[in-house]
Coordinates of C-alpha atoms in Angstrom, one line a residue:
M392 CA 113.7 103.0 113.8
P393 CA 111.6 106.1 114.8
F394 CA 114.6 108.4 115.5
Y395 CA 117.6 109.9 113.7
Y396 CA 121.1 109.0 114.8
K397 CA 124.6 109.9 113.5
L398 CA 128.0 108.5 114.2
G399 CA 131.5 109.4 112.9
E400 CA 132.3 111.9 110.2
I401 CA 129.9 112.8 107.4
P402 CA 129.6 115.7 104.9
Q403 CA 127.4 118.6 105.6
K404 CA 125.0 117.6 102.7
R405 CA 124.2 114.1 101.4
H406 CA 125.3 113.0 97.9
T407 CA 128.1 115.6 97.8
Q408 CA 131.9 115.2 97.6
F409 CA 133.5 113.8 100.8
R410 CA 137.2 113.2 100.3
Q411 CA 139.7 111.0 102.1
P412 CA 143.1 112.4 103.3
D413 CA 144.7 111.2 100.0
G414 CA 142.1 113.2 98.0
S415 CA 140.1 110.2 96.8
L416 CA 136.3 110.1 97.5
Y417 CA 134.8 108.1 100.3
A418 CA 132.3 105.5 98.9
E419 CA 128.7 106.5 99.8
Q420 CA 126.2 103.7 100.4
L421 CA 122.5 104.1 101.0
V422 CA 121.0 101.2 103.0
G423 CA 117.3 101.5 102.9
T424 CA 114.0 99.7 103.0
L425 CA 110.8 99.6 100.8
G426 CA 112.8 100.7 97.8
F427 CA 113.5 104.4 98.4
S428 CA 110.3 104.9 100.5
G429 CA 111.2 103.3 103.9
V430 CA 113.7 104.1 106.6
S431 CA 117.4 104.4 105.5
S432 CA 120.9 105.3 106.5
L433 CA 123.8 106.7 104.5
L434 CA 127.2 105.1 105.1
Y435 CA 130.6 106.4 104.0
H436 CA 133.2 103.7 103.3
I437 CA 137.0 103.9 102.7
N438 CA 136.5 101.2 100.0
P439 CA 133.6 100.6 97.6
P440 CA 131.3 98.0 99.2
T441 CA 130.8 96.5 95.8
K442 CA 134.5 95.5 95.3
I443 CA 134.3 91.7 95.8
S444 CA 137.5 89.6 95.4
R445 CA 135.8 86.2 95.0
I446 CA 132.7 84.2 95.8
D447 CA 132.9 80.6 96.9
E448 CA 130.3 77.9 96.7
P449 CA 127.2 78.4 98.9
V450 CA 126.8 76.2 102.0
P451 CA 123.3 74.7 102.8
F452 CA 121.9 76.3 105.9
K453 CA 118.3 75.3 106.4
P454 CA 116.6 73.3 109.2
K455 CA 114.5 70.3 108.6
V456 CA 110.8 70.3 109.6
A457 CA 109.7 67.3 111.7
E458 CA 106.9 65.2 110.2
G459 CA 103.9 63.8 112.0
I460 CA 103.9 66.1 115.0
K461 CA 100.6 65.8 116.9
L462 CA 98.4 68.8 117.4
A463 CA 99.2 69.2 121.1
P464 CA 100.8 71.5 123.6
H465 CA 104.6 71.1 123.7
H466 CA 107.4 71.7 126.2
L467 CA 111.0 71.9 124.9
R468 CA 113.8 71.7 127.5
T469 CA 117.0 73.4 126.6
L470 CA 118.6 74.3 130.0
N471 CA 121.1 71.4 130.0
L472 CA 122.4 72.3 126.6
E473 CA 125.4 74.2 127.8
V474 CA 126.9 74.2 124.2
T475 CA 125.0 73.7 121.0
G476 CA 128.0 74.2 118.7
T477 CA 131.3 76.0 118.2
D478 CA 130.9 79.3 116.3
Y479 CA 127.9 81.5 116.2
L480 CA 126.3 80.0 113.0
D481 CA 127.3 76.4 113.8
A482 CA 125.7 76.8 117.3
R483 CA 122.4 78.2 115.9
K484 CA 119.8 75.5 116.2
T485 CA 116.3 76.3 114.9
V486 CA 113.5 74.7 117.0
M487 CA 110.4 76.0 115.2
L488 CA 109.5 78.1 112.1
N489 CA 106.9 79.1 109.6
N490 CA 106.9 81.4 106.6
D491 CA 107.2 84.5 108.8
V492 CA 109.7 83.7 111.5
D493 CA 112.4 81.2 112.6
I494 CA 113.0 80.7 116.3
S495 CA 116.4 79.3 117.4
I496 CA 118.6 78.7 120.3
C497 CA 122.4 79.4 120.2
N498 CA 124.9 78.5 122.8
P499 CA 128.3 78.9 121.1
S500 CA 131.6 77.8 122.7
E501 CA 133.9 80.1 120.7
R502 CA 134.5 83.6 122.0
E503 CA 134.8 85.5 118.7
M504 CA 133.7 84.9 115.2
N505 CA 136.5 84.6 112.6
Y506 CA 134.2 85.8 109.8
Y507 CA 131.5 88.4 109.3
Y508 CA 127.8 87.6 109.0
K509 CA 124.9 89.3 107.1
N510 CA 121.3 88.1 106.9
A511 CA 120.2 89.4 103.5
A512 CA 116.6 88.4 103.9
S513 CA 115.6 88.8 107.5
D514 CA 115.8 91.1 110.5
E515 CA 117.1 89.3 113.6
V516 CA 116.2 89.9 117.3
V517 CA 118.9 88.2 119.5
F518 CA 117.8 87.9 123.1
V519 CA 120.7 87.5 125.4
H520 CA 119.7 85.1 128.2
D521 CA 123.2 84.4 129.5
G522 CA 126.5 86.1 128.6
S523 CA 127.9 89.5 127.7
G524 CA 130.2 91.0 125.2
D525 CA 130.1 93.2 122.1
L526 CA 128.0 93.2 119.0
L527 CA 130.3 94.6 116.3
T528 CA 128.7 96.0 113.2
Q529 CA 129.6 98.1 110.2
M530 CA 127.6 100.8 112.0
G531 CA 129.5 100.6 115.3
R532 CA 129.9 98.6 118.5
I533 CA 127.0 97.8 120.9
P534 CA 128.0 96.3 124.3
F535 CA 125.4 93.8 125.5
K536 CA 124.6 92.0 128.8
P537 CA 122.0 89.5 130.0
G538 CA 118.4 90.6 129.3
D539 CA 119.2 92.6 126.2
Y540 CA 117.3 92.3 122.9
L541 CA 119.7 93.0 120.1
V542 CA 117.7 94.2 117.0
I543 CA 119.8 93.7 113.9
P544 CA 118.1 94.9 110.6
R545 CA 118.6 92.8 107.5
T546 CA 121.8 93.4 105.5
V547 CA 123.7 94.9 108.5
I548 CA 127.1 93.1 108.5
H549 CA 128.1 92.1 112.0
K550 CA 130.0 89.7 114.3
F551 CA 129.9 88.8 118.0
R552 CA 132.6 89.0 120.6
F553 CA 131.6 87.1 123.7
D554 CA 133.1 87.4 127.2
E555 CA 134.2 84.4 129.1
G556 CA 131.4 82.2 130.6
Q557 CA 128.2 80.6 129.4
T558 CA 126.5 82.2 126.4
R559 CA 122.9 81.4 125.9
L560 CA 120.9 83.2 123.1
L561 CA 117.4 83.1 121.8
I562 CA 117.3 84.2 118.1
I563 CA 114.1 85.4 116.5
E564 CA 114.6 85.7 112.7
S565 CA 111.9 87.8 111.1
H566 CA 111.2 87.7 107.4
S567 CA 109.7 91.2 107.6
P568 CA 110.9 94.4 109.4
V569 CA 110.8 94.3 113.2
E570 CA 109.2 97.5 114.5
T571 CA 107.9 98.9 117.8
P572 CA 104.1 98.4 118.3
R573 CA 102.0 100.7 116.1
R574 CA 99.6 101.5 119.0
Y575 CA 102.4 103.0 121.0
R576 CA 103.6 105.3 118.2
N577 CA 102.2 108.6 116.8
H578 CA 102.0 109.2 113.1
F579 CA 105.5 110.8 113.3
G580 CA 106.9 107.5 114.6
Q581 CA 107.6 108.8 118.1
L582 CA 106.7 106.5 121.0
L583 CA 103.8 107.9 123.0
E584 CA 103.5 108.6 126.7
H585 CA 101.6 105.4 127.5
S586 CA 104.2 103.2 125.8
P587 CA 105.9 100.8 128.2
F588 CA 109.3 102.0 126.9
C589 CA 110.7 105.0 125.0
E590 CA 113.5 106.0 122.7
R591 CA 115.9 106.8 125.6
D592 CA 115.7 103.1 126.5
M593 CA 117.1 102.1 123.1
R594 CA 120.9 101.9 122.9
P595 CA 122.4 102.5 119.4
P596 CA 126.0 101.9 118.6
V597 CA 128.4 103.7 121.0
E598 CA 131.4 104.0 118.7
L599 CA 132.5 103.1 115.2
V600 CA 134.7 100.1 114.6
T601 CA 136.8 101.2 111.6
E602 CA 139.2 98.5 110.4
T603 CA 141.7 99.7 107.7
E604 CA 144.2 96.8 107.5
K605 CA 144.2 95.0 104.1
G606 CA 143.9 91.2 104.0
E607 CA 141.3 88.5 103.2
Y608 CA 137.9 89.0 104.9
R609 CA 135.0 86.5 104.6
V610 CA 131.4 87.6 104.9
Q611 CA 128.8 84.8 105.1
I612 CA 125.5 86.0 103.7
K613 CA 122.4 84.1 104.6
K614 CA 119.6 83.9 102.0
E615 CA 117.2 81.3 100.6
G616 CA 118.5 78.5 102.8
Y617 CA 122.2 79.0 102.0
L618 CA 125.2 80.7 103.5
H619 CA 126.8 82.5 100.5
Q620 CA 130.6 82.9 100.8
Y621 CA 131.9 86.4 99.9
Y622 CA 135.5 87.5 100.2
Y623 CA 137.0 91.0 100.2
E624 CA 140.5 92.4 100.3
F625 CA 139.4 94.9 103.0
S626 CA 137.3 94.8 106.1
P627 CA 133.5 95.4 105.8
F628 CA 134.0 97.5 108.9
D629 CA 135.6 100.4 107.0
A630 CA 132.9 103.1 107.5
V631 CA 134.1 106.4 108.8
G632 CA 130.6 107.7 109.4
W633 CA 126.9 107.3 108.8
D634 CA 123.6 108.8 109.7
G635 CA 119.9 108.0 109.3
Y636 CA 117.1 106.0 110.8
F637 CA 118.2 102.4 109.9
F638 CA 120.6 100.9 112.4
P639 CA 121.0 98.1 115.0
Y640 CA 120.3 98.8 118.6
A641 CA 119.9 97.1 122.0
F642 CA 116.9 97.2 124.4
S643 CA 116.9 95.6 127.8
I644 CA 113.9 93.5 129.0
Y645 CA 114.7 95.1 132.4
D646 CA 113.8 98.5 130.9
F647 CA 110.3 97.4 130.0
E648 CA 107.7 99.0 132.2
P649 CA 104.7 96.7 132.8
I650 CA 101.1 97.8 132.3
T651 CA 98.8 96.6 135.1
G652 CA 95.1 96.9 135.9
R653 CA 92.3 96.1 138.4
V654 CA 91.7 92.8 136.7
H655 CA 93.9 90.5 134.6
Q656 CA 95.4 92.2 131.6
P657 CA 95.6 90.4 128.2
P658 CA 99.0 89.5 126.7
P659 CA 99.1 92.5 124.2
V660 CA 99.9 94.8 127.1
H661 CA 103.3 93.1 127.2
Q662 CA 104.0 93.7 123.5
T663 CA 107.5 94.9 122.7
F664 CA 108.0 94.4 119.0
E665 CA 105.8 93.6 116.0
A666 CA 106.4 92.2 112.5
H667 CA 104.2 90.7 109.8
N668 CA 102.1 87.9 111.3
F669 CA 103.8 87.8 114.7
V670 CA 104.6 89.8 117.8
I671 CA 107.2 89.6 120.6
C672 CA 106.2 90.3 124.2
S673 CA 108.1 90.8 127.4
F674 CA 106.8 89.4 130.7
V675 CA 108.5 91.2 133.6
P676 CA 108.0 91.6 137.4
R677 CA 104.8 93.5 138.1
L678 CA 102.1 94.2 140.7
F679 CA 99.1 91.9 140.3
D680 CA 95.6 93.0 139.7
Y681 CA 94.0 95.1 142.5
H682 CA 90.3 94.4 142.2
P683 CA 89.2 92.9 145.6
L684 CA 88.1 89.7 143.9
A685 CA 90.8 89.6 141.2
I686 CA 92.3 86.3 140.1
P687 CA 95.9 87.0 139.1
A688 CA 96.5 83.8 137.2
P689 CA 95.6 83.9 133.5
Y690 CA 92.3 82.5 132.4
N691 CA 91.9 79.5 130.1
H692 CA 91.9 80.6 126.5
S693 CA 91.6 79.2 123.0
N694 CA 94.1 80.3 120.4
V695 CA 91.7 80.5 117.5
D696 CA 94.1 82.1 115.0
S697 CA 97.6 82.1 116.6
D698 CA 100.3 79.8 118.1
E699 CA 101.7 81.0 121.4
V700 CA 105.4 80.4 122.3
L701 CA 106.8 81.3 125.7
Y702 CA 110.5 81.2 126.5
Y703 CA 111.1 81.2 130.2
V704 CA 114.0 83.4 131.3
E705 CA 114.0 83.8 135.1
G706 CA 111.7 83.6 138.2
D707 CA 108.8 81.6 139.6
F708 CA 106.4 80.9 136.8
M709 CA 103.0 81.4 138.5
S710 CA 100.7 79.6 136.1
R711 CA 103.0 76.8 134.9
K712 CA 104.5 73.8 136.8
G713 CA 107.4 71.7 135.8
V714 CA 109.2 74.3 133.6
D715 CA 112.5 75.9 134.2
R716 CA 114.6 78.6 132.7
A717 CA 115.4 78.2 129.0
S718 CA 112.3 76.1 128.5
F719 CA 109.9 76.7 125.6
T720 CA 106.2 76.0 125.9
V721 CA 104.3 75.9 122.6
H722 CA 100.5 76.1 122.6
P723 CA 99.2 75.8 119.0
G724 CA 96.1 77.4 117.6
G725 CA 93.0 75.2 117.6
I726 CA 93.1 73.9 121.2
P727 CA 92.6 75.7 124.5
H728 CA 95.3 76.1 127.2
G729 CA 95.6 77.8 130.5
P730 CA 97.0 77.6 134.0
H731 CA 98.0 74.2 135.5
P732 CA 95.7 72.7 138.2
G733 CA 96.0 74.4 141.6
T734 CA 97.7 77.6 140.3
V735 CA 94.5 79.6 140.0
E736 CA 93.5 79.2 143.6
A737 CA 97.1 79.6 144.7
S738 CA 97.4 82.9 142.9
I739 CA 94.5 84.6 144.8
G740 CA 95.8 87.1 147.2
K741 CA 99.3 87.3 145.7
K742 CA 100.5 90.8 145.3
E743 CA 103.2 90.6 142.7
T744 CA 105.2 88.3 140.4
H745 CA 108.9 88.2 139.7
E746 CA 109.0 86.2 136.5
Y747 CA 110.7 87.1 133.2
A748 CA 109.7 85.5 129.9
V749 CA 109.7 86.2 126.2
M750 CA 106.6 85.4 124.3
I751 CA 106.2 85.0 120.5
D752 CA 102.7 84.9 119.2
T753 CA 102.4 83.9 115.5
F754 CA 99.3 84.2 113.4
K755 CA 100.2 81.3 111.1
P756 CA 101.0 77.8 112.4
L757 CA 104.5 77.0 113.6
H758 CA 106.3 73.8 112.7
L759 CA 108.8 72.0 115.0
T760 CA 112.1 71.0 113.6
E761 CA 113.8 67.6 113.8
Y762 CA 116.2 69.2 116.2
A763 CA 113.3 70.2 118.5
V764 CA 111.9 66.6 118.7
D765 CA 114.8 65.5 120.9
L766 CA 114.1 68.4 123.4
M767 CA 110.4 67.5 123.8
D768 CA 108.9 66.6 127.2
K769 CA 106.6 63.8 126.0
N770 CA 104.3 64.0 129.1
Y771 CA 103.6 67.7 128.9
P772 CA 100.3 67.5 127.0
M773 CA 98.8 65.5 130.0
S774 CA 100.2 67.9 132.6
W775 CA 96.7 69.5 133.2
S776 CA 95.5 66.2 134.8
E777 CA 95.1 66.4 138.5
D778 CA 97.2 63.3 139.0
H779 CA 100.1 64.3 136.8
P780 CA 103.4 64.2 138.7
T781 CA 104.1 67.9 138.2
N782 CA 100.8 68.7 140.0
G783 CA 101.7 66.8 143.2
P784 CA 102.6 68.2 146.5
R785 CA 106.4 68.1 145.7
A786 CA 106.1 69.5 142.2
A787 CA 108.7 72.1 142.8
D788 CA 111.3 69.4 143.8
M789 CA 110.7 67.7 140.4
M790 CA 111.6 70.6 138.2
D791 CA 114.8 70.0 136.3

């Protein structure tokens, strides 16, 4: 994170005595990246975070990659999956992955987790498609609503509390730090004036959640394909204060300000986050290109060195027919893709678009999982043919 934040009570100077009401010392914990050279925060706990009561056997937690998938465009339909599992981890279903990123859907039925969760190896970006509630973390509470990206750095212990109603989440698990785009930051880390969002759009925790009651508390820690089962006699939410640059935050897709031009702008103008070997972009309502001969629809393009994933959120998707909200389209590197037949001419003269989508561009090939195979629209690779059903006069009526 490029800005400093503080919450709760902390001593005037770091690494100095900070005592509890009974005279004992609070337990100081530095949470930092890149050894001692990256961003960090200092937390002050009632109990030493190292005081484990027991560790149970690890539980396997790794998706299986599908074999024999053709090199072709893919369309995954997930809208009708109202529930994908019970609790937050059980409901997390990975649909594609590579060595840099895992992409999952998660539609849990349970309202609140009865355990705590820590990803010890990856940052997580949770996009809230449907639902609202609170992200509860050891660094405080973050209320969330539809359209929010929840950026949770690795090792931050957290749990979700969902409100009543449908919960639909897109989870992007990054095996490297998730950052704002470098071209929108100065060398101090501050977002520049031409950035499509700024620090005031980011919502850090609003208040600490300090739990002091003794008992048995389970933390499931994800690492190397397992959920490791840790137990404590006190809550991991026992911090009384912290400060620094390393913390979870929310950012709404509705606060992303689009960059437009006289002619069609390339996808990087929609970039919201970056990590090693992939980026995350936000497509939001915007005015179309204003050159008198502009073609608003995107041009055909070949992904020479990247795979392109689009997750459709809301709206009328100008260049694509036959997809609905909560669909994924996957266009792998090595083959061209572009607008469906008829959409280029239809876009001419249009003044604006009202679509929302999340795009993930990876610079290494993605692999579909066995779970994703059952979601595939087998006819999608042929959907650029003029006589394909989705390109007929009643294509809108055939969307499901």
